[in-house]
């Protein structure tokens, strides 16, 4: 299997700030944005085992769902091309169908990478997880391997096993791990494959409003095996999915200048900002070793 995925572990980059010294903590960024030039960050981990399963079953197409700014749509289009598969994206919003000049950078990129885009109105799109709708789709596209929205399923969760082993080797003493949450597949994978350690906690920062509804699904993906504490933080969405206040815009540009690490405007900026908030609120005890997971998503920067 040909892939440009970096077999080498991504860097664990230490960062410094007078605030970290004052609070007596250490902080690193786990640079998963560097794991693959195109299918970057958490999306690559979520796709890997699904791609292998599709090839094993002899399927020739990947079919999936997403909004106009979905990093998963962009990643699936790239992955399909790289693995010699066709790809079909069912996109939320039929107003875009005859209006390619209004397509987002993400949709243009997906289309350039050979993804066939099919636009669904919002009512149709809502059926994306219904068994009967999926059955009809499978009959219509018998050669397609169907991936849910955001690419989150059991095989996606499995993709985080090697990342967590790698982090454990790079920093056995880590205590706090922050990640952004969309569907929660990534958070579930991190929790499921974390090794036990005293005081260890994984914090998922929800990027959408009222994200508590994700909890049952996340718990189900984790299964019975959880050996570390975890929490879904629902108060740091900054106005909702895809919204970015002036305050966070400033945070993003300051962070990028200070550490020379680009952030995406939808996910990593909110996860990293939530960490600073929690630190200031005294939620992180002295002596903690904090890892901020850079989940990628940088293709979305060029909207
Ligand atoms: C999709 C995405 C997430 C959210 O991942 P989930 O597994 O859906 O929770 C986080 N960060 C980035 C950069 C993403 O593209």
Short mmCIF file of C-alpha atoms and ligand atoms in Angstrom, two decimals:
data_model
loop_
_atom_site.label_atom_id
_atom_site.label_comp_id
_atom_site.label_asym_id
_atom_site.label_seq_id
_atom_site.Cartn_x
_atom_site.Cartn_y
_atom_site.Cartn_z
CA UNK A 1 0.00 0.00 0.00
CA UNK A 2 1.51 3.30 -1.11
CA UNK A 3 1.06 6.20 1.22
CA UNK A 4 2.92 9.34 2.16
CA UNK A 5 1.90 8.90 5.79
CA UNK A 6 4.89 9.58 7.97
CA UNK A 7 5.88 6.39 9.78
CA UNK A 8 8.06 8.46 12.06
CA UNK A 9 6.37 9.76 15.17
CA UNK A 10 5.27 13.37 14.91
CA UNK A 11 7.12 15.83 17.14
CA UNK A 12 6.09 16.57 20.70
CA UNK A 13 6.95 20.25 20.80
CA UNK A 14 7.54 21.92 24.16
CA UNK A 15 6.17 25.45 24.49
CA UNK A 16 6.89 28.05 27.14
CA UNK A 17 5.00 30.96 28.63
CA UNK A 18 5.56 32.92 31.88
CA UNK A 19 2.08 31.73 32.90
CA UNK A 20 3.18 28.08 32.71
CA UNK A 21 6.14 28.85 35.00
CA UNK A 22 3.93 30.70 37.42
CA UNK A 23 1.51 27.77 37.55
CA UNK A 24 4.40 25.29 37.60
CA UNK A 25 3.25 23.16 34.71
CA UNK A 26 4.89 21.92 31.52
CA UNK A 27 3.16 22.07 28.16
CA UNK A 28 3.72 20.38 24.81
CA UNK A 29 1.96 20.39 21.46
CA UNK A 30 1.61 16.98 19.84
CA UNK A 31 2.02 17.87 16.19
CA UNK A 32 -0.38 15.47 14.47
CA UNK A 33 -0.91 18.21 11.90
CA UNK A 34 2.41 16.99 10.49
CA UNK A 35 1.46 13.31 10.08
CA UNK A 36 0.43 13.54 6.44
CA UNK A 37 0.72 16.36 3.90
CA UNK A 38 -2.90 16.15 2.77
CA UNK A 39 -4.98 13.75 4.86
CA UNK A 40 -3.87 15.52 7.94
CA UNK A 41 -4.21 15.11 11.68
CA UNK A 42 -7.02 13.14 13.27
CA UNK A 43 -8.76 12.57 9.92
CA UNK A 44 -5.90 10.38 8.76
CA UNK A 45 -6.11 8.22 11.87
CA UNK A 46 -9.86 7.92 11.44
CA UNK A 47 -9.57 6.91 7.79
CA UNK A 48 -6.66 4.43 7.94
CA UNK A 49 -8.48 1.32 9.12
CA UNK A 50 -11.59 2.20 7.14
CA UNK A 51 -9.51 2.37 3.97
CA UNK A 52 -7.97 -1.01 4.72
CA UNK A 53 -11.44 -2.48 5.33
CA UNK A 54 -12.79 -1.03 2.08
CA UNK A 55 -9.89 -2.49 0.09
CA UNK A 56 -10.19 -5.84 1.83
CA UNK A 57 -13.88 -6.03 0.94
CA UNK A 58 -13.00 -5.22 -2.67
CA UNK A 59 -15.00 -2.01 -2.67
CA UNK A 60 -14.03 0.62 -5.20
CA UNK A 61 -15.64 3.77 -3.83
CA UNK A 62 -15.80 5.69 -0.58
CA UNK A 63 -19.10 7.41 0.12
CA UNK A 64 -19.52 9.83 2.98
CA UNK A 65 -21.34 12.87 4.38
CA UNK A 66 -20.39 16.37 5.41
CA UNK A 67 -20.99 20.10 5.39
CA UNK A 68 -19.33 22.57 3.06
CA UNK A 69 -16.41 23.13 5.45
CA UNK A 70 -15.88 19.53 6.51
CA UNK A 71 -12.23 18.53 6.90
CA UNK A 72 -13.44 14.94 6.68
CA UNK A 73 -14.80 15.55 3.17
CA UNK A 74 -11.46 16.98 2.04
CA UNK A 75 -9.54 14.14 3.70
CA UNK A 76 -11.77 11.42 2.21
CA UNK A 77 -11.35 12.84 -1.30
CA UNK A 78 -7.55 12.84 -0.91
CA UNK A 79 -7.45 9.39 0.63
CA UNK A 80 -9.64 7.87 -2.07
CA UNK A 81 -7.44 9.35 -4.78
CA UNK A 82 -4.27 8.14 -3.10
CA UNK A 83 -5.65 4.60 -2.75
CA UNK A 84 -7.10 4.41 -6.25
CA UNK A 85 -10.73 4.53 -5.12
CA UNK A 86 -13.57 6.72 -6.34
CA UNK A 87 -15.23 9.03 -3.85
CA UNK A 88 -18.71 10.41 -3.43
CA UNK A 89 -19.57 13.19 -0.98
CA UNK A 90 -23.15 13.79 0.11
CA UNK A 91 -23.07 17.45 1.06
CA UNK A 92 -25.51 19.34 3.29
CA UNK A 93 -27.25 22.18 1.42
CA UNK A 94 -28.84 21.83 -2.02
CA UNK A 95 -28.54 25.58 -2.67
CA UNK A 96 -24.92 24.89 -3.62
CA UNK A 97 -25.75 22.35 -6.32
CA UNK A 98 -25.87 24.67 -9.31
CA UNK A 99 -23.60 27.24 -7.79
CA UNK A 100 -19.98 26.02 -7.96
CA UNK A 101 -18.64 29.58 -7.71
CA UNK A 102 -20.04 29.67 -4.16
CA UNK A 103 -18.33 26.44 -3.15
CA UNK A 104 -16.00 26.62 -0.18
CA UNK A 105 -12.30 25.96 -0.56
CA UNK A 106 -12.99 22.52 0.95
CA UNK A 107 -15.57 21.59 -1.68
CA UNK A 108 -13.42 22.87 -4.53
CA UNK A 109 -10.47 20.88 -3.23
CA UNK A 110 -12.58 17.73 -2.85
CA UNK A 111 -13.94 18.13 -6.36
CA UNK A 112 -10.45 18.69 -7.79
CA UNK A 113 -9.42 15.45 -6.13
CA UNK A 114 -12.11 13.61 -8.02
CA UNK A 115 -14.88 13.49 -5.44
CA UNK A 116 -18.35 13.43 -6.93
CA UNK A 117 -20.41 15.91 -4.93
CA UNK A 118 -24.11 15.33 -4.43
CA UNK A 119 -26.01 18.06 -2.62
CA UNK A 120 -28.84 17.12 -0.26
CA UNK A 121 -31.40 19.50 1.15
CA UNK A 122 -31.38 19.76 4.91
CA UNK A 123 -34.33 17.44 5.35
CA UNK A 124 -32.68 14.68 3.32
CA UNK A 125 -29.36 15.27 5.02
CA UNK A 126 -30.96 14.67 8.41
CA UNK A 127 -31.53 11.03 7.39
CA UNK A 128 -27.77 10.41 7.12
CA UNK A 129 -27.74 7.91 10.00
CA UNK A 130 -31.10 6.21 9.33
CA UNK A 131 -30.76 2.51 8.63
CA UNK A 132 -33.29 2.53 5.79
CA UNK A 133 -31.70 5.53 4.08
CA UNK A 134 -28.27 3.90 4.33
CA UNK A 135 -29.67 0.66 2.94
CA UNK A 136 -31.12 2.49 -0.06
CA UNK A 137 -27.79 4.23 -0.64
CA UNK A 138 -25.92 0.94 -0.46
CA UNK A 139 -28.25 -0.56 -3.05
CA UNK A 140 -27.78 2.45 -5.28
CA UNK A 141 -23.96 2.37 -4.84
CA UNK A 142 -23.19 -1.34 -4.34
CA UNK A 143 -19.42 -0.81 -4.66
CA UNK A 144 -19.30 1.91 -2.04
CA UNK A 145 -17.87 1.69 1.43
CA UNK A 146 -20.07 4.06 3.43
CA UNK A 147 -18.48 6.25 6.09
CA UNK A 148 -20.59 8.26 8.52
CA UNK A 149 -20.37 12.04 8.85
CA UNK A 150 -17.01 13.08 10.27
CA UNK A 151 -15.71 9.56 9.58
CA UNK A 152 -16.41 8.41 13.14
CA UNK A 153 -17.08 4.71 13.65
CA UNK A 154 -15.45 1.82 15.49
CA UNK A 155 -12.65 1.51 12.91
CA UNK A 156 -11.95 5.24 13.22
CA UNK A 157 -11.62 4.92 16.99
CA UNK A 158 -9.12 2.08 16.52
CA UNK A 159 -6.92 4.49 14.54
CA UNK A 160 -5.83 6.24 17.74
CA UNK A 161 -4.20 3.20 19.32
CA UNK A 162 -0.80 3.79 17.72
CA UNK A 163 -0.93 7.53 18.43
CA UNK A 164 -1.52 6.91 22.13
CA UNK A 165 1.31 4.36 22.27
CA UNK A 166 3.57 6.87 20.58
CA UNK A 167 2.60 9.63 23.03
CA UNK A 168 3.19 7.26 25.95
CA UNK A 169 6.74 6.65 24.67
CA UNK A 170 7.44 10.32 24.04
CA UNK A 171 6.05 11.55 27.36
CA UNK A 172 5.26 8.76 29.85
CA UNK A 173 4.54 11.35 32.54
CA UNK A 174 1.76 13.25 30.72
CA UNK A 175 -1.19 14.12 32.95
CA UNK A 176 -3.59 16.21 30.83
CA UNK A 177 -4.44 15.81 27.15
CA UNK A 178 -6.62 18.38 25.40
CA UNK A 179 -8.35 17.69 22.09
CA UNK A 180 -11.05 19.36 20.03
CA UNK A 181 -14.36 17.52 19.65
CA UNK A 182 -16.72 17.49 16.67
CA UNK A 183 -18.40 14.08 16.63
CA UNK A 184 -16.32 12.72 19.52
CA UNK A 185 -14.69 9.85 17.63
CA UNK A 186 -11.23 11.24 18.31
CA UNK A 187 -11.89 11.80 22.03
CA UNK A 188 -13.20 8.24 22.31
CA UNK A 189 -10.07 6.86 20.65
CA UNK A 190 -7.72 8.81 22.92
CA UNK A 191 -9.55 7.63 26.04
CA UNK A 192 -9.86 4.05 24.87
CA UNK A 193 -6.13 3.67 24.21
CA UNK A 194 -4.67 5.76 27.06
CA UNK A 195 -2.47 3.96 29.59
CA UNK A 196 -3.30 4.38 33.26
CA UNK A 197 -1.30 6.98 35.22
CA UNK A 198 -1.96 8.80 38.44
CA UNK A 199 -3.95 12.01 37.92
CA UNK A 200 -4.27 11.49 34.19
CA UNK A 201 -7.21 13.12 32.46
CA UNK A 202 -8.35 13.62 28.85
CA UNK A 203 -10.35 16.74 28.08
CA UNK A 204 -12.45 17.03 24.95
CA UNK A 205 -13.42 20.58 24.02
CA UNK A 206 -16.74 20.66 22.20
CA UNK A 207 -16.71 23.01 19.20
CA UNK A 208 -20.47 22.98 18.85
CA UNK A 209 -23.18 24.21 21.17
CA UNK A 210 -25.03 21.94 23.60
CA UNK A 211 -22.75 19.03 22.82
CA UNK A 212 -23.90 16.86 25.74
CA UNK A 213 -25.92 14.74 23.32
CA UNK A 214 -22.59 13.28 22.12
CA UNK A 215 -21.88 11.61 25.47
CA UNK A 216 -23.76 8.30 25.04
CA UNK A 217 -22.16 7.71 21.64
CA UNK A 218 -18.69 8.58 22.95
CA UNK A 219 -19.11 6.19 25.90
CA UNK A 220 -20.23 3.47 23.54
CA UNK A 221 -17.16 3.92 21.35
CA UNK A 222 -14.88 3.81 24.39
CA UNK A 223 -16.47 0.61 25.61
CA UNK A 224 -15.88 -0.80 29.08
CA UNK A 225 -12.15 -0.38 29.06
CA UNK A 226 -11.59 3.20 30.23
CA UNK A 227 -8.67 3.47 32.63
CA UNK A 228 -8.29 7.25 32.72
CA UNK A 229 -10.60 10.11 33.65
CA UNK A 230 -12.15 12.05 30.82
CA UNK A 231 -14.55 14.91 30.39
CA UNK A 232 -16.43 16.62 27.60
CA UNK A 233 -16.10 20.38 28.14
CA UNK A 234 -19.16 22.02 26.61
CA UNK A 235 -18.62 25.67 27.63
CA UNK A 236 -15.81 26.67 25.25
CA UNK A 237 -17.55 26.63 21.84
CA UNK A 238 -17.34 30.44 21.62
CA UNK A 239 -20.75 30.94 20.02
CA UNK A 240 -21.08 27.65 18.17
CA UNK A 241 -19.64 25.57 15.38
CA UNK A 242 -17.60 27.57 12.90
CA UNK A 243 -18.04 30.78 14.90
CA UNK A 244 -14.95 32.67 15.99
CA UNK A 245 -15.12 35.73 18.23
CA UNK A 246 -12.70 38.63 17.97
CA UNK A 247 -11.13 37.40 21.20
CA UNK A 248 -10.36 33.98 19.73
CA UNK A 249 -9.17 35.50 16.49
CA UNK A 250 -6.61 37.44 18.53
CA UNK A 251 -5.68 34.36 20.52
CA UNK A 252 -5.12 32.46 17.28
CA UNK A 253 -2.81 35.03 15.73
CA UNK A 254 -0.85 35.51 18.97
CA UNK A 255 -0.40 31.77 19.42
CA UNK A 256 0.70 31.36 15.80
CA UNK A 257 3.24 34.16 16.16
CA UNK A 258 4.57 33.06 19.56
CA UNK A 259 5.08 29.39 18.68
CA UNK A 260 5.14 29.35 14.90
CA UNK A 261 2.38 26.73 14.91
CA UNK A 262 -0.61 27.32 12.63
CA UNK A 263 -4.05 26.64 14.12
CA UNK A 264 -7.29 25.99 12.29
CA UNK A 265 -10.22 28.34 12.95
CA UNK A 266 -12.83 25.68 13.81
CA UNK A 267 -11.21 23.13 16.11
CA UNK A 268 -7.67 23.53 17.42
CA UNK A 269 -8.08 27.22 18.24
CA UNK A 270 -10.98 26.40 20.60
CA UNK A 271 -9.29 23.40 22.20
CA UNK A 272 -6.08 25.30 22.89
CA UNK A 273 -7.92 28.38 24.14
CA UNK A 274 -9.97 26.22 26.51
CA UNK A 275 -6.72 24.94 28.01
CA UNK A 276 -5.58 28.52 28.80
CA UNK A 277 -8.98 29.26 30.33
CA UNK A 278 -8.81 26.20 32.51
CA UNK A 279 -5.29 27.01 33.58
CA UNK A 280 -6.30 30.51 34.59
CA UNK A 281 -9.32 29.14 36.46
CA UNK A 282 -7.07 26.91 38.56
CA UNK A 283 -8.30 23.65 37.04
CA UNK A 284 -4.80 22.35 36.36
CA UNK A 285 -2.71 21.53 39.45
CA UNK A 286 0.99 22.46 39.80
CA UNK A 287 3.29 19.73 38.53
CA UNK A 288 0.96 18.81 35.66
CA UNK A 289 2.33 17.81 32.27
CA UNK A 290 -0.10 19.03 29.66
CA UNK A 291 -0.29 17.89 26.04
CA UNK A 292 -2.29 19.87 23.48
CA UNK A 293 -3.20 17.61 20.57
CA UNK A 294 -2.92 19.39 17.24
CA UNK A 295 -5.57 17.55 15.24
CA UNK A 296 -4.72 19.28 11.93
CA UNK A 297 -7.52 20.74 9.84
CA UNK A 298 -5.27 23.35 8.29
CA UNK A 299 -6.79 22.96 4.81
CA UNK A 300 -9.77 24.85 6.27
CA UNK A 301 -7.58 27.93 6.77
CA UNK A 302 -7.90 28.93 3.15
CA UNK A 303 -11.65 29.63 3.15
C1 LIG B 1 -12.79 16.79 12.48
C2 LIG B 1 -11.85 17.47 13.40
C3 LIG B 1 -11.96 17.36 14.79
C4 LIG B 1 -13.08 16.64 15.47
O1 LIG B 1 -12.92 15.27 15.43
P1 LIG B 1 -14.08 14.30 15.93
O2 LIG B 1 -13.47 12.96 15.91
O3 LIG B 1 -15.20 14.43 14.94
O4 LIG B 1 -14.52 14.74 17.26
C5 LIG B 1 -10.99 17.98 15.56
N1 LIG B 1 -9.99 18.69 15.00
C6 LIG B 1 -9.87 18.84 13.67
C7 LIG B 1 -8.77 19.67 13.14
C8 LIG B 1 -10.80 18.24 12.82
O5 LIG B 1 -10.69 18.40 11.49
#
